[in-house]
Short mmCIF file of C-alpha atoms in Angstrom, two decimals:
data_model
loop_
_atom_site.label_atom_id
_atom_site.label_comp_id
_atom_site.label_asym_id
_atom_site.label_seq_id
_atom_site.Cartn_x
_atom_site.Cartn_y
_atom_site.Cartn_z
CA MET A 1 128.95 125.99 193.26
CA PHE A 2 126.47 127.36 190.77
CA TYR A 3 123.54 129.46 191.95
CA ALA A 4 120.51 130.72 190.08
CA ILE A 5 119.52 134.26 190.92
CA LEU A 6 115.92 134.64 189.82
CA ALA A 7 114.69 138.21 189.34
CA TYR A 8 111.05 138.82 190.21
CA HIS A 9 109.25 142.11 189.73
CA VAL A 10 105.81 143.60 189.36
CA GLU A 11 105.74 143.48 185.58
CA GLU A 12 103.68 146.65 185.22
CA VAL A 13 106.38 148.63 187.05
CA ILE A 14 108.99 147.55 184.51
CA THR A 15 106.78 148.02 181.45
CA ALA A 16 105.87 151.52 182.70
CA LEU A 17 109.52 152.64 182.57
CA THR A 18 110.27 155.16 179.86
CA PRO A 19 112.82 154.01 177.27
CA GLU A 20 115.36 156.29 178.96
CA GLU A 21 114.64 154.85 182.44
CA ASP A 22 114.84 151.30 181.10
CA ALA A 23 118.13 152.04 179.31
CA ALA A 24 119.58 153.55 182.51
CA LEU A 25 118.51 150.52 184.55
CA MET A 26 119.99 148.12 181.99
CA ALA A 27 123.24 150.13 181.86
CA ASP A 28 123.55 149.82 185.65
CA LEU A 29 122.83 146.08 185.51
CA LEU A 30 125.29 145.60 182.63
CA ASN A 31 128.02 147.25 184.72
CA ILE A 32 127.50 144.48 187.27
CA HIS A 33 127.44 141.87 184.48
CA GLU A 34 130.78 143.14 183.16
CA ARG A 35 132.40 142.94 186.61
CA LEU A 36 131.07 139.41 187.17
CA TYR A 37 132.14 138.35 183.66
CA ARG A 38 135.66 139.69 184.23
CA ASP A 39 136.03 137.77 187.50
CA GLY A 40 134.65 134.60 185.89
CA SER A 41 131.57 134.18 188.05
CA LEU A 42 128.78 135.07 185.57
CA GLY A 43 127.18 132.33 183.53
CA PRO A 44 124.06 132.63 181.39
CA ALA A 45 121.78 135.58 182.07
CA ALA A 46 118.46 136.43 180.45
CA ARG A 47 115.80 139.10 180.47
CA LEU A 48 112.56 137.30 179.79
CA ALA A 49 109.88 138.54 177.40
CA ALA A 50 106.47 139.67 178.66
CA THR A 51 104.44 137.13 180.61
CA GLN A 52 101.55 137.72 178.18
CA ASP A 53 103.71 135.97 175.55
CA ALA A 54 104.29 132.92 177.77
CA CYS A 55 102.48 129.61 177.76
CA THR A 56 102.31 126.82 180.31
CA LEU A 57 102.38 123.07 179.68
CA ARG A 58 100.60 121.08 182.37
CA GLY A 59 98.54 117.96 182.92
CA PRO A 60 98.95 114.25 182.32
CA GLY A 61 100.23 112.56 179.18
CA ALA A 62 101.17 115.01 176.44
CA GLY A 63 99.65 117.75 178.59
CA MET A 64 97.71 120.81 177.63
CA VAL A 65 99.24 124.09 176.52
CA ILE A 66 97.61 127.07 178.22
CA ASP A 67 98.32 130.72 177.39
CA GLY A 68 100.25 132.60 180.05
CA PRO A 69 101.82 131.77 183.37
CA PHE A 70 99.41 131.14 186.20
CA ALA A 71 101.42 131.90 189.30
CA GLU A 72 99.22 133.41 191.99
CA THR A 73 101.53 136.29 192.77
CA LYS A 74 101.88 139.98 192.07
CA GLU A 75 105.50 139.50 191.06
CA GLN A 76 106.49 137.69 187.90
CA LEU A 77 109.78 136.01 186.99
CA LEU A 78 111.33 138.53 184.58
CA GLY A 79 114.94 137.39 184.40
CA LEU A 80 117.63 135.08 185.69
CA TYR A 81 121.35 134.84 186.22
CA VAL A 82 123.61 131.84 186.74
CA VAL A 83 126.61 132.64 188.92
CA ASP A 84 129.52 130.54 190.08
CA CYS A 85 130.29 131.31 193.73
CA ALA A 86 132.26 129.57 196.44
CA THR A 87 129.60 130.26 199.05
CA ARG A 88 125.94 131.13 199.46
CA ASP A 89 127.00 134.45 201.00
CA ALA A 90 128.90 135.32 197.83
CA ALA A 91 125.79 134.64 195.72
CA ILE A 92 123.72 136.78 198.11
CA ALA A 93 126.27 139.59 197.74
CA ILE A 94 125.81 139.49 193.96
CA ALA A 95 122.02 139.59 194.35
CA ARG A 96 122.47 142.61 196.64
CA ASP A 97 124.46 144.33 193.88
CA PHE A 98 121.56 143.77 191.48
CA ARG A 99 119.09 145.01 194.09
CA ARG A 100 121.17 148.13 194.71
CA VAL A 101 120.53 149.24 191.10
CA ASN A 102 117.01 147.77 190.88
CA PRO A 103 115.65 148.24 194.42
CA THR A 104 112.04 147.29 193.71
CA ALA A 105 112.96 143.83 192.42
CA VAL A 106 112.92 140.65 194.49
CA TYR A 107 115.80 138.20 194.01
CA GLU A 108 115.57 134.50 194.83
CA ILE A 109 118.94 132.78 195.25
CA ARG A 110 118.79 129.04 194.71
CA PRO A 111 121.63 126.49 194.48
CA ILE A 112 121.75 124.62 191.18
CA SER A 113 122.02 120.88 191.71
CA LEU A 114 122.85 120.10 188.06
CA TYR A 115 124.33 122.48 185.49
CA LEU A 116 124.76 121.37 181.89
CA PRO A 117 126.46 124.06 179.81
CA GLY A 118 125.15 124.23 176.29
CA VAL A 119 126.28 125.57 172.99
CA PRO A 120 126.02 129.32 172.38
CA LEU A 121 122.60 130.40 171.19
CA SER A 122 122.01 132.97 168.51
CA VAL A 123 120.13 136.02 169.70
CA THR A 124 116.68 136.17 168.13
CA GLN A 125 113.76 138.44 168.71
CA SER A 126 110.19 137.45 168.05
#
């Protein structure tokens, strides 16, 4: 079964990391990615851009585009992983690995009811 592991964090904590601290954190996370990739359980993963660059579409009809996310929470969704695990406990174990290297993050583990793999995307930076 596929699970989404959603990574929430206080955005200011992450943006306050020095480039060296951020690189060390990403190196630790990439070690986990490599292990999961080798065993075939890692699907798409993404580190999201700053919430200040986000917009929200809401309302009836065509809707209205509003700058920014408007979740009433201190923590923001900053990244996500898709993992293929036989059990919920296995997905939780992976989230615990991520938390071990990023202990101030919060990880939501949610089963995916429909997964449609897409074509590879080119990496672009805005």
